[in-house]
PDB file of C-alpha atoms and ligand atoms in Angstrom:
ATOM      1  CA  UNK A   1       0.000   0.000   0.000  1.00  0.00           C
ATOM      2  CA  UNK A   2       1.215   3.615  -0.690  1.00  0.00           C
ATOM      3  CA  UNK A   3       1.264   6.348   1.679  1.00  0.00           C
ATOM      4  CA  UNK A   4      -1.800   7.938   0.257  1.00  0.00           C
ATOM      5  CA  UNK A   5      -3.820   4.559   0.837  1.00  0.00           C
ATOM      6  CA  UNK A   6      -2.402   3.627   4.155  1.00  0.00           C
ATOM      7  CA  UNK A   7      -3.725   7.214   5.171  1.00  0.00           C
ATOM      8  CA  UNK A   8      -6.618   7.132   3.648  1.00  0.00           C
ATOM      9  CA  UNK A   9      -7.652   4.022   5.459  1.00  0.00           C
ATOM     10  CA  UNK A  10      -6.309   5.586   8.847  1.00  0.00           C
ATOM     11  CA  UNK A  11      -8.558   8.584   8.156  1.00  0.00           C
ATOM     12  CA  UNK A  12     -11.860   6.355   7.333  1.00  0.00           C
ATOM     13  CA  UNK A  13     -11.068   4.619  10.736  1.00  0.00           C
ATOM     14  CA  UNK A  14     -11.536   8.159  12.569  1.00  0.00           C
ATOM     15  CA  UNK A  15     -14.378   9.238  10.765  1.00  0.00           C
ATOM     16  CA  UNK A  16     -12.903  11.741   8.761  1.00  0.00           C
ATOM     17  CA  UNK A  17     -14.355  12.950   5.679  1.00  0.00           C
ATOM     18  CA  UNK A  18     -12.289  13.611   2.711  1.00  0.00           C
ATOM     19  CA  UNK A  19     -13.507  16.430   0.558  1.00  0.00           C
ATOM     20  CA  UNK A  20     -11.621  17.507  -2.577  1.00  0.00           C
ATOM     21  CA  UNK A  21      -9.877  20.413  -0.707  1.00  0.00           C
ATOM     22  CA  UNK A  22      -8.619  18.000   2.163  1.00  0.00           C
ATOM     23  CA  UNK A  23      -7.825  15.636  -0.035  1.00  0.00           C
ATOM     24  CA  UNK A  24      -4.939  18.258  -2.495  1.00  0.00           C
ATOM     25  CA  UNK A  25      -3.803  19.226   1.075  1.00  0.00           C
ATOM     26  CA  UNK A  26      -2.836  15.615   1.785  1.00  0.00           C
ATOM     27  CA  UNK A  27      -1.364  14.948  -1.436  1.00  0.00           C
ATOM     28  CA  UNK A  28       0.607  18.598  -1.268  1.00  0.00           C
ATOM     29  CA  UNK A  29       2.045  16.740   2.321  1.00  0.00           C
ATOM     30  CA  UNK A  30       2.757  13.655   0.911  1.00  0.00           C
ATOM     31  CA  UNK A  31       4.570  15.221  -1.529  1.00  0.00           C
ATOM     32  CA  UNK A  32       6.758  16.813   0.042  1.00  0.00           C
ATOM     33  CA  UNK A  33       7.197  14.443   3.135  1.00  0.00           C
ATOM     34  CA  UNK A  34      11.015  15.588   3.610  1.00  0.00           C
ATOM     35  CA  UNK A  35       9.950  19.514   3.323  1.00  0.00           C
ATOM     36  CA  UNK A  36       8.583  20.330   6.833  1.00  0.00           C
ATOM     37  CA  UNK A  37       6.159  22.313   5.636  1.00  0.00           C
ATOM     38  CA  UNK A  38       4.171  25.242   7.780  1.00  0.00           C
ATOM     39  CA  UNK A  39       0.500  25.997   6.964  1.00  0.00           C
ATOM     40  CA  UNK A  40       1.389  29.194   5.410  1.00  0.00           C
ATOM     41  CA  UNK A  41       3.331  27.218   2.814  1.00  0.00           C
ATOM     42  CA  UNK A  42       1.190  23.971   2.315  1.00  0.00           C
ATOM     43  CA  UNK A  43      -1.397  26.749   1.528  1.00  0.00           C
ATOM     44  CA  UNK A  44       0.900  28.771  -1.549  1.00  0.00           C
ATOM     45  CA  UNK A  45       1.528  25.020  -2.487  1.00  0.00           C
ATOM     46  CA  UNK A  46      -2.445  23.926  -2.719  1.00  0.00           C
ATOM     47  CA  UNK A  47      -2.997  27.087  -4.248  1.00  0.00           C
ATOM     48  CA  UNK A  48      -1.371  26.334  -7.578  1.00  0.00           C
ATOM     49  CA  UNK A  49      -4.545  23.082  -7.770  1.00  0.00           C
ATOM     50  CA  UNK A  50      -7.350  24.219  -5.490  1.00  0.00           C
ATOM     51  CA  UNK A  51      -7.590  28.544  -6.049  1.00  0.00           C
ATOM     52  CA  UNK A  52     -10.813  28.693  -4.193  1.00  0.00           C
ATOM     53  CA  UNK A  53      -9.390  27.173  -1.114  1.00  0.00           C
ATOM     54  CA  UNK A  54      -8.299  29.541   2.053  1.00  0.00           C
ATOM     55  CA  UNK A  55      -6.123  30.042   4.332  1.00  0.00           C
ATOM     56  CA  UNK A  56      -8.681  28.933   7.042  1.00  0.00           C
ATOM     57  CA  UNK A  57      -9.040  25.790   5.403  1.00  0.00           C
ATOM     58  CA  UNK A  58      -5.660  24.654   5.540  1.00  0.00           C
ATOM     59  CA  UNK A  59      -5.099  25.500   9.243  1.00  0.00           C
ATOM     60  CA  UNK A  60      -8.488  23.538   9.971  1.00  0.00           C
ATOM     61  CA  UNK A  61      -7.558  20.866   7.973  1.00  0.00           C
ATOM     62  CA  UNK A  62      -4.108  20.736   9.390  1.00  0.00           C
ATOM     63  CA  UNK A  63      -5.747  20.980  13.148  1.00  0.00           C
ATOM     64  CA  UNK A  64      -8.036  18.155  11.812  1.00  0.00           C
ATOM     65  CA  UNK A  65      -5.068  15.740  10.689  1.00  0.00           C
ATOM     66  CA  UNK A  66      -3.591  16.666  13.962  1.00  0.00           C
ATOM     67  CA  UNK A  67      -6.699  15.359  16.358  1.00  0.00           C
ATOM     68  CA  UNK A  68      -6.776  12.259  14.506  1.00  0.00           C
ATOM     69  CA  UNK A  69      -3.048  11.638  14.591  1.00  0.00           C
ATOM     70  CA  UNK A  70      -1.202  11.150  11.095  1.00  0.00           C
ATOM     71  CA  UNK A  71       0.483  14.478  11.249  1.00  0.00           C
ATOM     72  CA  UNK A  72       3.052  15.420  13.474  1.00  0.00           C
ATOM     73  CA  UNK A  73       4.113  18.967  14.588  1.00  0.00           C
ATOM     74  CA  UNK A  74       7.660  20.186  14.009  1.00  0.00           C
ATOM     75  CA  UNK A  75       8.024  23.719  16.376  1.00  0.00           C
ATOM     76  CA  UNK A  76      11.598  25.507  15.716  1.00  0.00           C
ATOM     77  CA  UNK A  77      11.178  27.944  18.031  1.00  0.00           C
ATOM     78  CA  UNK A  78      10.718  30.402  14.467  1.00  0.00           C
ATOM     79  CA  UNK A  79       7.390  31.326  15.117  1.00  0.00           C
ATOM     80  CA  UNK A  80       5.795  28.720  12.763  1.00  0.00           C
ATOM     81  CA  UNK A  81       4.458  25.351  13.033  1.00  0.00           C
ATOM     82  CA  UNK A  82       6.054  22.709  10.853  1.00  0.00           C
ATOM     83  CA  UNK A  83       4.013  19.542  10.097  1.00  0.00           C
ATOM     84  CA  UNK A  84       5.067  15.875   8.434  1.00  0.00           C
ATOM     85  CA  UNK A  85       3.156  13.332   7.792  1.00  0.00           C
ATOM     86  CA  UNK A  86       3.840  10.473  10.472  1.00  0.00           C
ATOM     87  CA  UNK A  87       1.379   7.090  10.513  1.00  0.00           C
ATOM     88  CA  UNK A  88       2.587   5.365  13.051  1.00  0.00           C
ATOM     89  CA  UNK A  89       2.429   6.991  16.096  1.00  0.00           C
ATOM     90  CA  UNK A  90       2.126   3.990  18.577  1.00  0.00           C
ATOM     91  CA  UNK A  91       4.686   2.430  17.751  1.00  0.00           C
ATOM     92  CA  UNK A  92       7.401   4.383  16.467  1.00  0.00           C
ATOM     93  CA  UNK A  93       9.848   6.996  17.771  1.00  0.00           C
ATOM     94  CA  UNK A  94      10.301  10.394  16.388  1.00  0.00           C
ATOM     95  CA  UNK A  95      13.283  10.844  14.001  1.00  0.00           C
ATOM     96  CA  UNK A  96      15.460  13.447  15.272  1.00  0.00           C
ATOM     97  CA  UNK A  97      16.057  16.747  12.991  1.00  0.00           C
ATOM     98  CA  UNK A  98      18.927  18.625  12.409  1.00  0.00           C
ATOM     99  CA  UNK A  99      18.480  22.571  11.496  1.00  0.00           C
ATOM    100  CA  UNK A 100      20.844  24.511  10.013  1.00  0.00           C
ATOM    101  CA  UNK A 101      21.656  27.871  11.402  1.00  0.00           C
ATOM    102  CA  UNK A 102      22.909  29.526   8.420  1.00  0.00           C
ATOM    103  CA  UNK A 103      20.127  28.287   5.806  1.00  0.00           C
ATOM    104  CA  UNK A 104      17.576  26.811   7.785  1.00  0.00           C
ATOM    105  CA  UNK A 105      17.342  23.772   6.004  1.00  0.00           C
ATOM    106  CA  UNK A 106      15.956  20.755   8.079  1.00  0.00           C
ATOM    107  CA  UNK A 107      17.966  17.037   7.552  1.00  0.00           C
ATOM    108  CA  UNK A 108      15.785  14.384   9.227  1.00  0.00           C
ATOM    109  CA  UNK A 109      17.769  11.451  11.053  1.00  0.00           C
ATOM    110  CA  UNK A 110      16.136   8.070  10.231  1.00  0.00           C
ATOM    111  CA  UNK A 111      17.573   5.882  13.130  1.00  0.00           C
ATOM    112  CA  UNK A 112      16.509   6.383  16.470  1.00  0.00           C
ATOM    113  CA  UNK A 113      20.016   6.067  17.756  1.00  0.00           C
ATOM    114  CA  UNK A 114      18.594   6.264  21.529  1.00  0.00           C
ATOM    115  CA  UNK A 115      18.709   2.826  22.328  1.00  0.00           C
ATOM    116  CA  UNK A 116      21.217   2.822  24.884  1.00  0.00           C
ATOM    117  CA  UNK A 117      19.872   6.088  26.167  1.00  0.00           C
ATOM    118  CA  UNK A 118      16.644   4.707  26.385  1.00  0.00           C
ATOM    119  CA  UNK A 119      16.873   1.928  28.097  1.00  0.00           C
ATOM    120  CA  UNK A 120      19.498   3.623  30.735  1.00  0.00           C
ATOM    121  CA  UNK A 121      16.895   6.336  31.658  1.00  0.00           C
ATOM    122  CA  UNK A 122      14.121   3.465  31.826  1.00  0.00           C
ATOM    123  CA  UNK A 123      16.371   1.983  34.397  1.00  0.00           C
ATOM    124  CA  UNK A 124      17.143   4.422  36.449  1.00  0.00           C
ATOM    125  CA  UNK A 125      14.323   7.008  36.635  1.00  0.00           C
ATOM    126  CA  UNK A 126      11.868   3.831  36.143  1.00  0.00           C
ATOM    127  CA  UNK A 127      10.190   5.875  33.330  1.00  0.00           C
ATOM    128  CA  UNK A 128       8.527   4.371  30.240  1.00  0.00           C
ATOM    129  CA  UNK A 129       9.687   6.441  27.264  1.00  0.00           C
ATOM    130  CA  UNK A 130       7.191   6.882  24.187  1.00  0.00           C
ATOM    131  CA  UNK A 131       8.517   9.085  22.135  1.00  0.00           C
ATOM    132  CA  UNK A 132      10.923  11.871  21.961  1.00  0.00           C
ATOM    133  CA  UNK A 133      11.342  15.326  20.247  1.00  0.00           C
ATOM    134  CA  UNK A 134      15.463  15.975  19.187  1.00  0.00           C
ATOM    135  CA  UNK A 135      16.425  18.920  17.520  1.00  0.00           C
ATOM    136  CA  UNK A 136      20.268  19.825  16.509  1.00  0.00           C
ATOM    137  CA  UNK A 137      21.472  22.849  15.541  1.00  0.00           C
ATOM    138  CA  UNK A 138      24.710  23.494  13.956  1.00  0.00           C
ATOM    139  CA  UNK A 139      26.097  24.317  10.089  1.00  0.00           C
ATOM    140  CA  UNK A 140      24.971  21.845   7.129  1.00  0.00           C
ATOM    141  CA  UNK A 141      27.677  20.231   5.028  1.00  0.00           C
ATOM    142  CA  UNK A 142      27.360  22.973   2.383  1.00  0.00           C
ATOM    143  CA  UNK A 143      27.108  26.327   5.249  1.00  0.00           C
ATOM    144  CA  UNK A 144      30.158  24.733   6.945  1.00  0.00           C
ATOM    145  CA  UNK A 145      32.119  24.613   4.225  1.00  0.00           C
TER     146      UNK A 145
HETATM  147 ZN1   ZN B   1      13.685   6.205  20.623  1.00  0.00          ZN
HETATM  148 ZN1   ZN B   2      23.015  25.264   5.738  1.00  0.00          ZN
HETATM  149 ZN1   ZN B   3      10.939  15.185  10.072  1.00  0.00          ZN
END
């Protein structure tokens, strides 16, 4: 199954109703899954397809996708809200994201890299971890060179 079916099902599940305006908002995420994009952008994006569609729309939508979980939220501390789409909540960690400081660009970290972390802090604190939310910040290959 693709990413757009896998969601789609996941949405049907919740109850939530596609319309053809939700529907080129989820395919603008989708494709752009690496982007990180904020609402303000997703919106310039579904613009190009869907010219009726406002502003309003998008951050309901995107508040929508939140509730029922298949988005998460990126916050950089820039005064917008990045989002990504992210299916499986339960059981998977958070990738970690690296920002640049010079150009802003986001690289995502696939593994989780925590392990040993993990299970140290589960040990000693006796606290079960779900999830965690790691940000670096530092120069890109191309700003640092
Ligand atoms: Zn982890
Ligand atoms: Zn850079
Ligand atoms: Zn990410």
């Amino acid at each position: 199954m693709n990413t757009m079916e896998l969601l789609k099902d996941k949405l049907k599940e919740t109850g939530f109703k596609i319309t053809p305006q939700r529907r080129a908002i989820v395919e603008i995420l989708i494709k752009n899954t690496d982007k990180h994009l904020s609402s303000e952008e997703i919106y310039d994006l579904v613009r190009v397809d869907c010219p009726e569609i406002g502003l309003a729309t998008v951050y309901r939508t995107m508040q929508l996708l939140d509730d029922v979980g298949v988005i998460s939220k990126l916050n950089l501390d820039d005064g917008c809200i990045r989002y990504e789409i992210c299916l499986d909540k339960e059981d998977s960690h958070n990738h970690h994201h690296l920002i640049c400081k010079s150009c802003s660009k986001i690289i995502e970290v696939k593994e989780d890299l925590l392990d040993s972390i993990e299970r140290q802090i589960q040990e000693t604190y006796k606290f079960e971890i779900i999830d965690h939310d790691l940000k670096f910040y530092g120069l890109c290959e191309d700003c640092s060179k």
